[in-house]
Structure formats: C-alpha cells, structure tokens
Short mmCIF file of C-alpha atoms in Angstrom, two decimals:
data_model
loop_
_atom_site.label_atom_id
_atom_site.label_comp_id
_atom_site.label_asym_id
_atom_site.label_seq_id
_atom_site.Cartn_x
_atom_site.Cartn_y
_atom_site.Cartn_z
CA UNK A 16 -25.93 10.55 11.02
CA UNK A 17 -25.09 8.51 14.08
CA UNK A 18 -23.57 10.74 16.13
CA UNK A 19 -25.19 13.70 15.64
CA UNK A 20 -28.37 11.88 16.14
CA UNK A 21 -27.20 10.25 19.01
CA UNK A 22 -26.57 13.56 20.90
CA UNK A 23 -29.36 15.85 20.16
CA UNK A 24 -31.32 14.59 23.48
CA UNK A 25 -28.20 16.10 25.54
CA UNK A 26 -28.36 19.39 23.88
CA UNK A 27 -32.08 19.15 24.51
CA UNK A 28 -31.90 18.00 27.61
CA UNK A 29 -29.02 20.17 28.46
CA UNK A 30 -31.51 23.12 27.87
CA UNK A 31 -34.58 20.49 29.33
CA UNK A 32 -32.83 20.45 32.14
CA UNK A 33 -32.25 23.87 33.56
CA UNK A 34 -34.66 25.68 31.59
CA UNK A 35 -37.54 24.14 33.79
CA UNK A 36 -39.06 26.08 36.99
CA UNK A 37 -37.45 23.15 39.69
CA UNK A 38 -33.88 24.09 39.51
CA UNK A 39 -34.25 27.86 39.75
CA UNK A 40 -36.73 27.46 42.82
CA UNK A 41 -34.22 24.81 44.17
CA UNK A 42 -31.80 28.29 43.84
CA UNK A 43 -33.94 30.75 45.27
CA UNK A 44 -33.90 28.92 48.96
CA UNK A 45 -30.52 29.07 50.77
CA UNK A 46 -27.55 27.75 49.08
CA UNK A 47 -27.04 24.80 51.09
CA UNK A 48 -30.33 22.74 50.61
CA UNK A 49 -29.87 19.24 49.66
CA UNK A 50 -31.88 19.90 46.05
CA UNK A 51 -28.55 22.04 45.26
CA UNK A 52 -26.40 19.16 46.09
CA UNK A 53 -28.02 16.43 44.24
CA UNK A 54 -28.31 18.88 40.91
CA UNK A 55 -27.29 16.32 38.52
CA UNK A 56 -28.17 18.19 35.13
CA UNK A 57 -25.47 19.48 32.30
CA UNK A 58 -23.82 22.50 33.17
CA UNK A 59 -22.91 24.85 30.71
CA UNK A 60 -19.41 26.52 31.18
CA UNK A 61 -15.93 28.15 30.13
CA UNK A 62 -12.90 26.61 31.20
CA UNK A 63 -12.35 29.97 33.35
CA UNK A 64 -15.40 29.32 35.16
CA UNK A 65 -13.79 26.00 35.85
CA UNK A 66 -10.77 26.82 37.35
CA UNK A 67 -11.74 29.95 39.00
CA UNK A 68 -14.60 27.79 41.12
CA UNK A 69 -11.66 25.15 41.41
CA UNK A 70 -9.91 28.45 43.36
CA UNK A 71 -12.28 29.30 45.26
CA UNK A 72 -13.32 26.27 46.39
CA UNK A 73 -10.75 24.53 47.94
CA UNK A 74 -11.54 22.00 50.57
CA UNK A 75 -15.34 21.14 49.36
CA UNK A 76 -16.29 17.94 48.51
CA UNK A 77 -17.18 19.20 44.41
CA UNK A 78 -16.95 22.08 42.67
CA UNK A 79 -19.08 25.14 43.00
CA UNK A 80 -20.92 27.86 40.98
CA UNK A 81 -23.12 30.07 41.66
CA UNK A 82 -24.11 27.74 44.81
CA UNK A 83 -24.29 24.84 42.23
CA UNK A 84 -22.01 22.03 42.87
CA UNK A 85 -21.10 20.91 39.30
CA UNK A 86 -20.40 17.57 38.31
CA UNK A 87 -21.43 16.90 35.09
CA UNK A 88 -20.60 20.06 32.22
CA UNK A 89 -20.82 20.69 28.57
CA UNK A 90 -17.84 22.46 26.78
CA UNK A 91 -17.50 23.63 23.67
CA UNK A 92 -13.63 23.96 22.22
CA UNK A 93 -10.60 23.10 20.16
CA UNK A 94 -8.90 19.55 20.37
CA UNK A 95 -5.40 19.67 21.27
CA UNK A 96 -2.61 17.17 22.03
CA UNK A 97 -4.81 14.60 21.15
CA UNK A 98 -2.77 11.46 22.75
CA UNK A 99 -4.39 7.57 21.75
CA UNK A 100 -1.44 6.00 22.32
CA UNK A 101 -3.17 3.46 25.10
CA UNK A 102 -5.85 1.30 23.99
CA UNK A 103 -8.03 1.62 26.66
CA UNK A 104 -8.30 5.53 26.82
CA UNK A 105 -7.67 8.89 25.00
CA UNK A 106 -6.86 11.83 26.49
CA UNK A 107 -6.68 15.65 24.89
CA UNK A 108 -6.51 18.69 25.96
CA UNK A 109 -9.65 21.18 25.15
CA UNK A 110 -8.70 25.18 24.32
CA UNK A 111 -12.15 27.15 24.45
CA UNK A 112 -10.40 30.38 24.10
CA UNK A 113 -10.96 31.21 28.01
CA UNK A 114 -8.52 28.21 29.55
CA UNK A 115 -7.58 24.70 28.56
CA UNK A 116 -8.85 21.93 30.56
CA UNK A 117 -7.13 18.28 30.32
CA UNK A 118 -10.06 15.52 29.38
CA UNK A 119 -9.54 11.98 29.48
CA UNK A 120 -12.16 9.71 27.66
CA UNK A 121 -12.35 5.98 28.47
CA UNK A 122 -11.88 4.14 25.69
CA UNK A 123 -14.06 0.07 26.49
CA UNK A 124 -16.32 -0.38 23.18
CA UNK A 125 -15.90 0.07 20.02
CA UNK A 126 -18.57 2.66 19.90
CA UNK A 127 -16.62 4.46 21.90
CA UNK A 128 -13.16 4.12 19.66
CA UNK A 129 -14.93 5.42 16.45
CA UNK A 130 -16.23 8.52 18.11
CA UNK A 131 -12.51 9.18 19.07
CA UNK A 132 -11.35 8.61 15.50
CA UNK A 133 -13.80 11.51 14.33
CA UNK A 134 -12.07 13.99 16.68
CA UNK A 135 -8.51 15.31 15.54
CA UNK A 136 -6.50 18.16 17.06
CA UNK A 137 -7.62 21.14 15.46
CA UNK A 138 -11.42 19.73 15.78
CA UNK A 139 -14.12 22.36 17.40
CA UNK A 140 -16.21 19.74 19.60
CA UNK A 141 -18.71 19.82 21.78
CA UNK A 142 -17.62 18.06 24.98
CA UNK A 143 -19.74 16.37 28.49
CA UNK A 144 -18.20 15.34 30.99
CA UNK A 145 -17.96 14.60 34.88
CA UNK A 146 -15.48 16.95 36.43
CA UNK A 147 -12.39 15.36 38.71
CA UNK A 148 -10.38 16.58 40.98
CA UNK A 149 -7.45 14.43 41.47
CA UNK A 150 -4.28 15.43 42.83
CA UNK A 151 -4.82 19.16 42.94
CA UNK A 152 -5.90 19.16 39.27
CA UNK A 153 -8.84 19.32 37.94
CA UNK A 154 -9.87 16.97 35.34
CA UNK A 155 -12.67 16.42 32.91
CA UNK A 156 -13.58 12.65 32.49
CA UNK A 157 -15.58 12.90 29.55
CA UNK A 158 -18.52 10.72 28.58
CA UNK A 159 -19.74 12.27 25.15
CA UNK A 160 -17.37 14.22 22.54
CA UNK A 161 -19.23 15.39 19.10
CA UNK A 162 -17.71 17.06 16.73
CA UNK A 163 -19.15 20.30 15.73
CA UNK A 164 -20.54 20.71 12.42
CA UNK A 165 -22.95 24.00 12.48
CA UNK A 166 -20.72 26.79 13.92
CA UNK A 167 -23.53 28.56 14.83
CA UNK A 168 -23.18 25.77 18.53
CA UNK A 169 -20.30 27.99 19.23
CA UNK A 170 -21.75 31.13 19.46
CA UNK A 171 -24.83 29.05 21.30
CA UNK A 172 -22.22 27.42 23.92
CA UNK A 173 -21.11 30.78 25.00
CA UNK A 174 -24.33 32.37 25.41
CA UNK A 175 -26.04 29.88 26.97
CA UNK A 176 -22.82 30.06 29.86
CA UNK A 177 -24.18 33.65 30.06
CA UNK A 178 -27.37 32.54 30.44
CA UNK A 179 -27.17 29.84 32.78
CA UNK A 180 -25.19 31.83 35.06
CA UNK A 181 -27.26 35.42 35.08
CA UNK A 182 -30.54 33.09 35.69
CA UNK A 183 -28.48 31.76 38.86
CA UNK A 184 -27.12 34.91 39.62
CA UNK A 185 -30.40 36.42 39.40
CA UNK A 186 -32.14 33.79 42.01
CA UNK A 187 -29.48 34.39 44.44
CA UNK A 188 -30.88 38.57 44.98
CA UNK A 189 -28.51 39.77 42.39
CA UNK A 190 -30.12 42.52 39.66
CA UNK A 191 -28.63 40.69 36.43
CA UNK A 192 -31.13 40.82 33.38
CA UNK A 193 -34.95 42.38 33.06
CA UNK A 194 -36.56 39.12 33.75
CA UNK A 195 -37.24 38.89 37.12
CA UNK A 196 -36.86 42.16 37.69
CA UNK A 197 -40.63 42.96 38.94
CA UNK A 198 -40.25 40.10 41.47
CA UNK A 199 -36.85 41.50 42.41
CA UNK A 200 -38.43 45.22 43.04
CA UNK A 201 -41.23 43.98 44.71
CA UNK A 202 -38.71 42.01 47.64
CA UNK A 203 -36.77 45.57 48.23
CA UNK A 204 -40.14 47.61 48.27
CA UNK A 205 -41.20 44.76 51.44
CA UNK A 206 -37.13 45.72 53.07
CA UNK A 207 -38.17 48.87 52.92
CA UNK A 208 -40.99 48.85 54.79
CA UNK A 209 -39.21 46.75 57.77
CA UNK A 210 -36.29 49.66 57.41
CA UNK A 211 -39.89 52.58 57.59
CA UNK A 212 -41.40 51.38 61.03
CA UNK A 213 -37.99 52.38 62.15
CA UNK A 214 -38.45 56.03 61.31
CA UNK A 215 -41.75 57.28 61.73
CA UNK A 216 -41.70 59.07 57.75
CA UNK A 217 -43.01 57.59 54.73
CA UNK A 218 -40.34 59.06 52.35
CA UNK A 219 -37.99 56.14 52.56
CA UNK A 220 -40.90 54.68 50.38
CA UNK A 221 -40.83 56.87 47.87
CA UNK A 222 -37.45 56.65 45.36
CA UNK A 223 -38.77 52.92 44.95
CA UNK A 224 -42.40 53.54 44.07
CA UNK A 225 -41.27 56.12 41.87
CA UNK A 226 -38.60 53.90 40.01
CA UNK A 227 -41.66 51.41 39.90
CA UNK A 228 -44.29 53.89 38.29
CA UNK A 229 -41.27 54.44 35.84
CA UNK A 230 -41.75 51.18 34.59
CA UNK A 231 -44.61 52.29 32.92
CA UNK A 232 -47.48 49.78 33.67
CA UNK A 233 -49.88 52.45 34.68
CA UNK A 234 -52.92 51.67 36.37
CA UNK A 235 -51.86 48.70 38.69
CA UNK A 236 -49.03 50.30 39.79
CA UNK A 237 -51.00 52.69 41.31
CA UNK A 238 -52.89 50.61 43.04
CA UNK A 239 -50.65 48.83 44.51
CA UNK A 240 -48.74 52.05 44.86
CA UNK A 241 -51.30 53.28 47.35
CA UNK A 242 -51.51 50.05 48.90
CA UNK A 243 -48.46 49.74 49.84
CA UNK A 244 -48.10 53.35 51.22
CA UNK A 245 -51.25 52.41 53.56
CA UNK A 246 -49.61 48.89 54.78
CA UNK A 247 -46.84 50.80 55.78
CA UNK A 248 -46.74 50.23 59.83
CA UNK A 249 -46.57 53.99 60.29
CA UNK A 250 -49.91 54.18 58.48
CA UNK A 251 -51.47 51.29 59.81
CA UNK A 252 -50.75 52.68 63.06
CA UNK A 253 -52.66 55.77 62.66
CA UNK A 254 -56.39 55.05 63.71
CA UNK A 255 -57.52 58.07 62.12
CA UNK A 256 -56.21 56.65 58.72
CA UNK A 257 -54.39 58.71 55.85
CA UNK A 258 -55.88 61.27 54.17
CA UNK A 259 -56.65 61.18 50.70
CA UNK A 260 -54.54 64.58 49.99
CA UNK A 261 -51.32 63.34 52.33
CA UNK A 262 -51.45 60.12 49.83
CA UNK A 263 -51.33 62.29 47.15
CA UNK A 264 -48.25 64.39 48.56
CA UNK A 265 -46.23 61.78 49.40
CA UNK A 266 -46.55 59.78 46.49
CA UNK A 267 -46.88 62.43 44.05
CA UNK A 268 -49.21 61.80 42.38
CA UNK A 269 -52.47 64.28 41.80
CA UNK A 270 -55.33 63.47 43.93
CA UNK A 271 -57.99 63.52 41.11
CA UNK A 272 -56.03 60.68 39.83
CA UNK A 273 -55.92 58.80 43.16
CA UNK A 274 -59.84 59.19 43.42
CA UNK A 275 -60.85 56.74 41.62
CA UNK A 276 -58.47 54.42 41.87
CA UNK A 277 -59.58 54.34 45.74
CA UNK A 278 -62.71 54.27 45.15
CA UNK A 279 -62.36 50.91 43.55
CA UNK A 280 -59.95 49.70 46.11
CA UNK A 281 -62.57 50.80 48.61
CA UNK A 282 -65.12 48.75 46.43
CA UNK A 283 -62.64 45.58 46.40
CA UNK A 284 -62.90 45.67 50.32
CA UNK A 285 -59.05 46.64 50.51
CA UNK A 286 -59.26 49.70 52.06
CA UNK A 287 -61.89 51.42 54.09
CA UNK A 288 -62.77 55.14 54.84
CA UNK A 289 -62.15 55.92 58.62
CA UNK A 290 -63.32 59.26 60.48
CA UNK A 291 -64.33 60.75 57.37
CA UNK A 292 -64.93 60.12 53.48
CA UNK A 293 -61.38 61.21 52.85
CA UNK A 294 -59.23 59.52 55.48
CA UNK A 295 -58.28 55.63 54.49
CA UNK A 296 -56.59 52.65 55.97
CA UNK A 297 -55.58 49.72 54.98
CA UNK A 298 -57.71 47.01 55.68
CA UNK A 299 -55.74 43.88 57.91
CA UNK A 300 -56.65 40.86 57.99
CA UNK B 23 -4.97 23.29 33.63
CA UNK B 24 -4.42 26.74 32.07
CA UNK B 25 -5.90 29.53 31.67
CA UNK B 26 -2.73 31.80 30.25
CA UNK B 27 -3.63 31.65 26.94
CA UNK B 28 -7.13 33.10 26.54
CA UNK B 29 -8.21 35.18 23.57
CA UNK B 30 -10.78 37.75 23.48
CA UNK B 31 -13.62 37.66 21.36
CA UNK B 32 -13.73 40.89 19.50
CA UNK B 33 -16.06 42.02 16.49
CA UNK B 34 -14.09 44.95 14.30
CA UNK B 35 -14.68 47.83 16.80
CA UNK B 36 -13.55 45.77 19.94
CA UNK B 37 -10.35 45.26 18.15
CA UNK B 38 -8.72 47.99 18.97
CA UNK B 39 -8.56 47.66 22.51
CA UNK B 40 -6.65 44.42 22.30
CA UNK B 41 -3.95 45.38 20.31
CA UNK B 42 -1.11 43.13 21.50
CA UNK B 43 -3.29 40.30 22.59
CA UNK B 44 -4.51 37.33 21.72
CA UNK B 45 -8.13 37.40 20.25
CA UNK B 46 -10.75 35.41 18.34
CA UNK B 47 -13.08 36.13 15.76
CA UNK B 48 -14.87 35.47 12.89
CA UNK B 49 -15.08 37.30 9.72
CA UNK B 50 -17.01 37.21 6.41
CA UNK B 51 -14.53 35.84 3.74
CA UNK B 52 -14.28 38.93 0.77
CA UNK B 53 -11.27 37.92 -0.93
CA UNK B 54 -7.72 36.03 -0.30
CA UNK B 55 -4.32 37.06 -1.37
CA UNK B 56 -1.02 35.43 -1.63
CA UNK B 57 -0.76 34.57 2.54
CA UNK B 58 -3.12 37.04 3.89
CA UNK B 59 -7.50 36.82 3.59
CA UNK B 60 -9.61 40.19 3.27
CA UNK B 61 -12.90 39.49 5.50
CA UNK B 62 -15.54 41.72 7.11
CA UNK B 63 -16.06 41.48 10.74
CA UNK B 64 -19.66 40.24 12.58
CA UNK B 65 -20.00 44.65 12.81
CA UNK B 66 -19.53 45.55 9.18
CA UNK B 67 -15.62 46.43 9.42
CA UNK B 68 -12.98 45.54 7.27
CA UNK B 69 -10.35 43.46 8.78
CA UNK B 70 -7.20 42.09 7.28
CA UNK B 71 -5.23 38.34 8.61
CA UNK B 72 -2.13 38.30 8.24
CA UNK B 73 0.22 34.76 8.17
CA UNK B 74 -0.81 31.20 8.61
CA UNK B 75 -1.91 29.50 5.33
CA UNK B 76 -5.99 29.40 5.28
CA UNK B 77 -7.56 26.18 5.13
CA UNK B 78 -8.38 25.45 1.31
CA UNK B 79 -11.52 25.69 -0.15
CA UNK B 80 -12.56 28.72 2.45
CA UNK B 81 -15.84 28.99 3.22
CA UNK B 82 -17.96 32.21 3.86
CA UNK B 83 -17.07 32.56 7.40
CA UNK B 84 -13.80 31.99 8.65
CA UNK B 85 -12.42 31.59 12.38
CA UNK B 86 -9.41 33.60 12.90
CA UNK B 87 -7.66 33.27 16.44
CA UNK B 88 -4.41 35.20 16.57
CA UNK B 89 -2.92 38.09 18.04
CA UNK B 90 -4.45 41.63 16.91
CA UNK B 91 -1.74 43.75 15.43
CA UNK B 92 -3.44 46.89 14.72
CA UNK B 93 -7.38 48.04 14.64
CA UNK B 94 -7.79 46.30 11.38
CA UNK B 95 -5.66 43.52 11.52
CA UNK B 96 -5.07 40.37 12.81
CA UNK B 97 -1.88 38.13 12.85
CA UNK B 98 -3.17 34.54 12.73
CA UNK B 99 -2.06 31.37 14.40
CA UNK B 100 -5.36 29.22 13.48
CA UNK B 101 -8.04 29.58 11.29
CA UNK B 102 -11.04 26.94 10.84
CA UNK B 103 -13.61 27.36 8.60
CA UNK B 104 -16.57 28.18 9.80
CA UNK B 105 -19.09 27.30 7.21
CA UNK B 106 -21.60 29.20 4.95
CA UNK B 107 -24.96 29.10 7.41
CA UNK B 108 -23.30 31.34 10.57
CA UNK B 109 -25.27 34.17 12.07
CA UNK B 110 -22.71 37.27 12.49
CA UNK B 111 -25.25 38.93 14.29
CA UNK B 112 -25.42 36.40 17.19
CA UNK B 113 -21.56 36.86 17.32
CA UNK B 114 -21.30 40.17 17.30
CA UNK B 115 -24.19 40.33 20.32
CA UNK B 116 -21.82 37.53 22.07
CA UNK B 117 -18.63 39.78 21.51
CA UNK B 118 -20.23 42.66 23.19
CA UNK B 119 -21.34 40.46 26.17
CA UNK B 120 -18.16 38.88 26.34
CA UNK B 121 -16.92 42.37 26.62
CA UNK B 122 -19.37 43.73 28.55
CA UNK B 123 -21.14 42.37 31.82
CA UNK B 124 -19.90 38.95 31.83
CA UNK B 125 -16.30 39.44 30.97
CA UNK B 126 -15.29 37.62 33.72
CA UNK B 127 -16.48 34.17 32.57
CA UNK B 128 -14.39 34.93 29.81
CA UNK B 129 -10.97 36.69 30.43
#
C-alpha cells in the first residue's frame, strides 16, 4: 500500500545507514571530530535514552549518545492524546513502554493529513523525527509516522536500540558483545607492553596471552604468541636474544611445540637465531 | 516528557520479579473467559490477564501491558492484538536483554 511502501527505504536506510563501516570508524577516533557532529543518519532509540542524554547534556548545542549528537531518531510506540484540533498540525504523545515523549507533526499537504487520519490513540507506530529542545523540553518534531502492521517491528525496534548502542559502545574501548572482541584484545595486549618496559619481567604478559590461547584458534595464536613475547622491549633489549626454553617457561607452553612454529617464523624472516641455534630475537625493522 | 510510567518487558519467568509493577508482554492466546484470557508466555509458561475487555476477534498473540499481580498473572490496562505471524522467540531473547545488560535503556 502507499504508506507502507513509501517507508520501507527509511527502515532500510535506517539499517543502510549505520550498518556501513564509515560511521563506526567516524566513532573509533575521539569523540569530538567533526564526522560525529555532522552524523545525520536515523537513530534508533527508547524514550529513556532520550531523556536521560537530555540530562546529561545540558548546555550542548544537541543531544548526545554515546558521543553521537542525535538529531534525527526512529521510535517505535503507542499513540496517546492524539490532539488535531488545529489544522495546520497534530500533536500526540508517544508511550514506548520506557518514557513518553511529546511529538508534534506539521500538518501543510494533504499527504500529510491522511497519514494522520491512519494513526489513532491506541495505534503502535513507528515514528522519525528531528529532536527539539525548546524551552527546557524536549520535543520530537516528527517527519514520518507509519502505523505498524507486523508486530514482529516491535520486537525489531528494541533490539536494534541494543544494537546500535553496544556497536557504539564497543568503538568507544568498551568490552560489549564478541564482535570486535579480537581487535579489542589485541589493543590491551600493545598497553601491556608500554606498562612491561616499566618492569624489567615478562609476566605482566602472560594472563592476556593465556586468555588469548583460550580462544581457541590454535596455531596463529602461537605465533603471534611468541612474537609478541620477543617484541617485548625487555626482550628486544637483550642482544643475546631469548632462549628457546625461557619462551617456553614463560609462556607455557612445551618447547617441542614452540619448535616448529619458530622454525617457520625464522623461515618468514621474523625472527632470527642470535649467539646460538636456540637463542631468538625479534627481528626490527 | 516522562519517563514515570515505564513497564518492564517480562517473558513468564521474569514475572515474578515485578510483582507490583507495571510490565509488558506478549502471550500466545489459549483460551478466553468471561473478562479474563488464558495465554502462554514467549518462555512456555502459563499466564493468566485479568480485567480490561480484550479486543474482539483476538488474534494468536496478544499484547498485554498491565501491572503483574502475582507470578502468573497479569492485571491489564491495554491489550492490542498482536497478530498471527509474531516470533515469541525473538521476544523472549529481547525480554532477557531488556533484563539483562542493557536494562538501562529500558527502565
């Protein structure tokens, strides 16, 4: 039908719009880029995320999440106190179970009119809207209001919410979710070698290498297990190089194993044998 | 702008802990009596709504937001109909994040 045609591209482009890599790398730099600003896409949220930004967020020029200034939102909810009594706009009041927000839909064409008529108090719709902040209250000036015929959007609203905000969450250091948690482990395993040249022991190294090899993966992570042992500065800054059986002892792991895996790190021209066929270092570039 | 009236979302076991309170959730319809509706929750419980007069014909799932009255039932102030094609399992995955990790967006 009309509407519901009409509105698929901004549930598409809803999940177009922050599913794509730009936005999350615009999130992984510092919170106060300009990309983060200008981040004009649909926003999924709950009314509570709403007003507890709106809290927090006093004297700034928009709203924020999550470092994201919102403008523009998608809500999904209950019509209430639906009030048409001016021509020119409607205004309602939208219960998603978390918070009611006041909306206020201008009312020019008679487009416009007929999508209000479909929408009664009681109505689940899917709302988006430009957030407003006048007078100390915040306000939804809503563009696009749809009522909701598959249910199933409802339980989609609220999970996407989820998901929007443990991706952003996520990007900002934060261990939420098993996505990017290899990148994640591999930025603390680089702290902790800064924190290592400190101290002139490699066991700070060792509770996250293990919880690494727990992952499962096997063979790489041992290579890179042993690589990153030897880039440690302490090791790097012994010219005789580490020996094959201290490897072994510090990261636990039997030497016959480590054999050949260095041998074909040796091979690869990423380590090199020092004073003897058993002593290694990293090789720097 | 108001946030005083939330409602949990609760599947049959998360019931229980929001006795008292406002909640939401949506049940399979079994069978309606004279003022109150027999439905299974998204988990496979049976849970019994109490008050409000259902919206007529129900269909297979129904949307019950009300305040919980014991573990198994449910005094409602609105119900909507939530149609014949809804995934319970997606719900009751939602109701245990809801509950769970990212409660906060929630309640």
């Amino acid at each position: 039908m009309f509407s519901s045609s009409q509105f698929e591209p901004n549930s598409a482009f809803s999940g177009g719009g922050f599913m794509s890599s730009q936005p999350s790398q615009a999130y992984e730099s510092s919170s106060s880029t300009a990309k983060n600003r200008e981040f004009q896409g649909l926003v999924p949220v709950t009314v509570k995320q709403i007003t507890e930004c709106f809290q927090s967020g006093a004297e700034k020029s928009g709203l924020v999440i999550n470092g994201i200034s919102l403008t523009n939102v998608s809500l999904v909810g209950l019509v209430c106190d639906k009030d048409d009594s001016k021509v020119t706009e409607v205004r309602f009041i939208l219960d998603d179970g978390t918070g009611r927000i006041d909306c206020k839909r201008w009312v020019n064409e008679a487009f416009d009119a007929g999508e209000m008529e479909s929408v009664q108090d009681g109505t689940y719709v899917r709302l988006n809207g430009h957030l407003k902040t006048f007078q100390g209250k915040t306000q939804l000036l809503v563009f696009s209001v749809r009522p909701i015929i598959d249910f199933n959007e409802v339980t989609f609203h609220y999970i996407e919410c989820i998901h929007f905000y443990s991706q952003n969450s996520e990007s900002q250091g934060q261990q939420v979710g098993d996505a990017t948690q290899s990148q994640i482990a591999n930025s603390s395993v680089n702290t902790t070698f800064q924190g290592g040249s400190n101290t002139n022991q490699a066991t700070p190294l060792n509770p996250v290498v293990s919880s690494q090899n727990n992952d499962g993966n096997g063979r790489k992570n041992l290579d890179d297990m042993i690589l990153d042992y030897l880039k440690q500065p302490a090791c790097t800054a012994r010219q005789q190089g580490i020996h094959i059986d201290e490897i072994a002892q510090q990261l636990k792991i039997p030497k016959n194993k480590l054999e050949g895996v260095i041998q074909s790190l040796e091979g690869d021209g990423l380590i090199y044998s020092t004073i003897d066929e058993y002593h290694f270092k990293h090789v720097e570039l | 702008m108001d946030t005083s009236s939330p409602s949990a979302f609760v599947n049959g076991a998360l019931l229980r802990r929001y006795i008292g309170q406002k909640v939401r959730t949506v049940v399979q319809v079994i069978g309606s009596d004279n003022g109150s509706v027999v439905g299974k929750s998204t988990d496979d419980l049976q849970i019994v709504v109490r008050g409000s007069s259902p919206p007529s014909p129900l269909t297979t799932y129904l949307e019950v937001i009300g305040i919980a009255e014991s573990e198994n039932a449910i005094r409602a102030e609105t119900l909507t109909n939530f149609g014949n094609t809804f995934d319970p399992q997606n719900y009751n995955e939602l109701c245990k994040l809801a509950n769970g990790e990212f409660k906060h967006l929630f309640i």
